[in-house]
Amino acid sequence: MSELPKCPLCQSSYTYEDRGLFVCPECGHEWNEVEEETFAVYDSNGNLLADGDNVSIIKDLKVKGSSTPLKQGTKVKGIRLVEGDHNIDCKIDGFGPMKLKSEFVKKLS
């Protein structure tokens, strides 16, 4: 018997398969195998972000090792999405390479 995947939300090992979906009895999450392999990152307004998008910072952010904060409205071009706590890798003019949390940015059209 093949081993079922753990729940991607709560990491429970008590998952089961039902009608082609995996179900977690602890948190109620349902997913298919494709969803487990990919991840989605959303901005502060709930818009789906993708690699190469342009975003704007929505509030002043303190930067460790710098005396000046990142100001609200700073535009960031060509982001790259990564897994982890800080899920956006980018380069900001005047600051260099940075890692940002998606909750502090909004997608520019």
Short mmCIF file of C-alpha atoms in Angstrom, two decimals:
data_model
loop_
_atom_site.label_atom_id
_atom_site.label_comp_id
_atom_site.label_asym_id
_atom_site.label_seq_id
_atom_site.Cartn_x
_atom_site.Cartn_y
_atom_site.Cartn_z
CA MET A 1 0.00 0.00 0.00
CA SER A 2 1.42 3.40 -0.96
CA GLU A 3 1.93 6.01 1.73
CA LEU A 4 -0.45 8.98 1.58
CA PRO A 5 0.99 12.52 1.71
CA LYS A 6 0.78 14.67 4.83
CA CYS A 7 -1.65 17.58 4.93
CA PRO A 8 0.04 20.69 3.46
CA LEU A 9 -1.71 22.96 6.00
CA CYS A 10 -1.39 21.20 9.36
CA GLN A 11 1.13 18.44 8.50
CA SER A 12 -1.21 15.76 9.86
CA SER A 13 -0.34 12.22 8.83
CA TYR A 14 -3.95 10.99 9.19
CA THR A 15 -4.97 11.82 5.60
CA TYR A 16 -7.18 9.63 3.45
CA GLU A 17 -8.22 9.53 -0.20
CA ASP A 18 -11.82 10.23 -1.24
CA ARG A 19 -13.03 10.51 -4.88
CA GLY A 20 -9.62 11.47 -6.22
CA LEU A 21 -8.87 14.05 -3.51
CA PHE A 22 -6.80 13.79 -0.36
CA VAL A 23 -8.66 14.81 2.81
CA CYS A 24 -7.32 15.80 6.23
CA PRO A 25 -9.73 14.84 9.04
CA GLU A 26 -8.02 17.17 11.52
CA CYS A 27 -8.31 20.51 9.66
CA GLY A 28 -10.77 19.56 6.89
CA HIS A 29 -8.45 20.58 4.03
CA GLU A 30 -8.98 18.83 0.68
CA TRP A 31 -6.35 18.82 -2.08
CA ASN A 32 -5.08 16.88 -5.05
CA GLU A 33 -1.48 15.87 -5.71
CA VAL A 34 -0.82 18.79 -8.06
CA GLU A 35 -1.76 21.33 -5.38
CA GLU A 36 0.72 19.84 -2.94
CA GLU A 37 3.65 20.32 -5.34
CA THR A 38 2.88 23.95 -6.21
CA PHE A 39 2.46 26.88 -3.88
CA ALA A 40 0.61 30.14 -4.27
CA VAL A 41 1.65 33.54 -2.97
CA TYR A 42 -0.88 36.34 -2.53
CA ASP A 43 -0.33 40.06 -1.91
CA SER A 44 -2.01 42.11 0.84
CA ASN A 45 -5.15 42.52 -1.31
CA GLY A 46 -5.48 38.82 -2.14
CA ASN A 47 -4.11 39.05 -5.71
CA LEU A 48 -2.11 36.05 -6.91
CA LEU A 49 1.57 36.90 -7.44
CA ALA A 50 3.85 35.31 -10.04
CA ASP A 51 7.55 35.44 -10.86
CA GLY A 52 8.43 38.66 -12.67
CA ASP A 53 5.52 40.73 -11.28
CA ASN A 54 5.98 44.32 -10.18
CA VAL A 55 4.84 45.23 -6.68
CA SER A 56 4.69 48.24 -4.38
CA ILE A 57 5.44 48.30 -0.63
CA ILE A 58 2.32 49.23 1.38
CA LYS A 59 3.97 50.48 4.61
CA ASP A 60 7.33 51.71 5.85
CA LEU A 61 9.58 48.73 6.66
CA LYS A 62 12.64 48.82 8.89
CA VAL A 63 15.70 47.17 7.33
CA LYS A 64 18.27 45.48 9.54
CA GLY A 65 21.69 47.01 9.04
CA SER A 66 20.37 50.15 7.38
CA SER A 67 19.64 53.53 8.94
CA THR A 68 16.86 54.29 6.47
CA PRO A 69 13.63 52.31 6.16
CA LEU A 70 11.97 51.18 2.94
CA LYS A 71 9.30 53.79 2.33
CA GLN A 72 5.66 53.15 1.54
CA GLY A 73 5.10 53.24 -2.22
CA THR A 74 8.58 51.96 -3.14
CA LYS A 75 8.24 50.05 -6.41
CA VAL A 76 9.90 46.65 -6.75
CA LYS A 77 10.33 45.25 -10.26
CA GLY A 78 10.73 41.62 -11.30
CA ILE A 79 10.11 39.72 -8.08
CA ARG A 80 10.97 36.05 -7.64
CA LEU A 81 8.78 33.80 -5.47
CA VAL A 82 10.40 31.39 -3.03
CA GLU A 83 9.06 29.13 -0.30
CA GLY A 84 9.56 30.18 3.30
CA ASP A 85 8.63 32.93 5.74
CA HIS A 86 9.90 35.74 3.51
CA ASN A 87 8.48 34.50 0.21
CA ILE A 88 9.64 37.24 -2.19
CA ASP A 89 13.24 37.66 -3.39
CA CYS A 90 13.96 40.95 -5.15
CA LYS A 91 16.45 43.73 -5.77
CA ILE A 92 15.52 47.23 -4.63
CA ASP A 93 17.35 50.27 -6.00
CA GLY A 94 19.43 51.82 -3.22
CA PHE A 95 19.15 48.76 -0.96
CA GLY A 96 20.25 45.79 -3.06
CA PRO A 97 18.97 42.21 -2.68
CA MET A 98 16.09 41.84 -0.23
CA LYS A 99 13.63 39.26 1.04
CA LEU A 100 10.09 40.52 1.63
CA LYS A 101 6.90 39.08 3.05
CA SER A 102 4.03 39.11 0.60
CA GLU A 103 1.69 40.62 3.21
CA PHE A 104 3.56 43.96 2.93
CA VAL A 105 3.25 44.40 -0.86
CA LYS A 106 0.53 44.99 -3.40
CA LYS A 107 0.61 43.97 -7.04
CA LEU A 108 0.96 46.71 -9.63
CA SER A 109 -1.02 46.36 -12.84
#
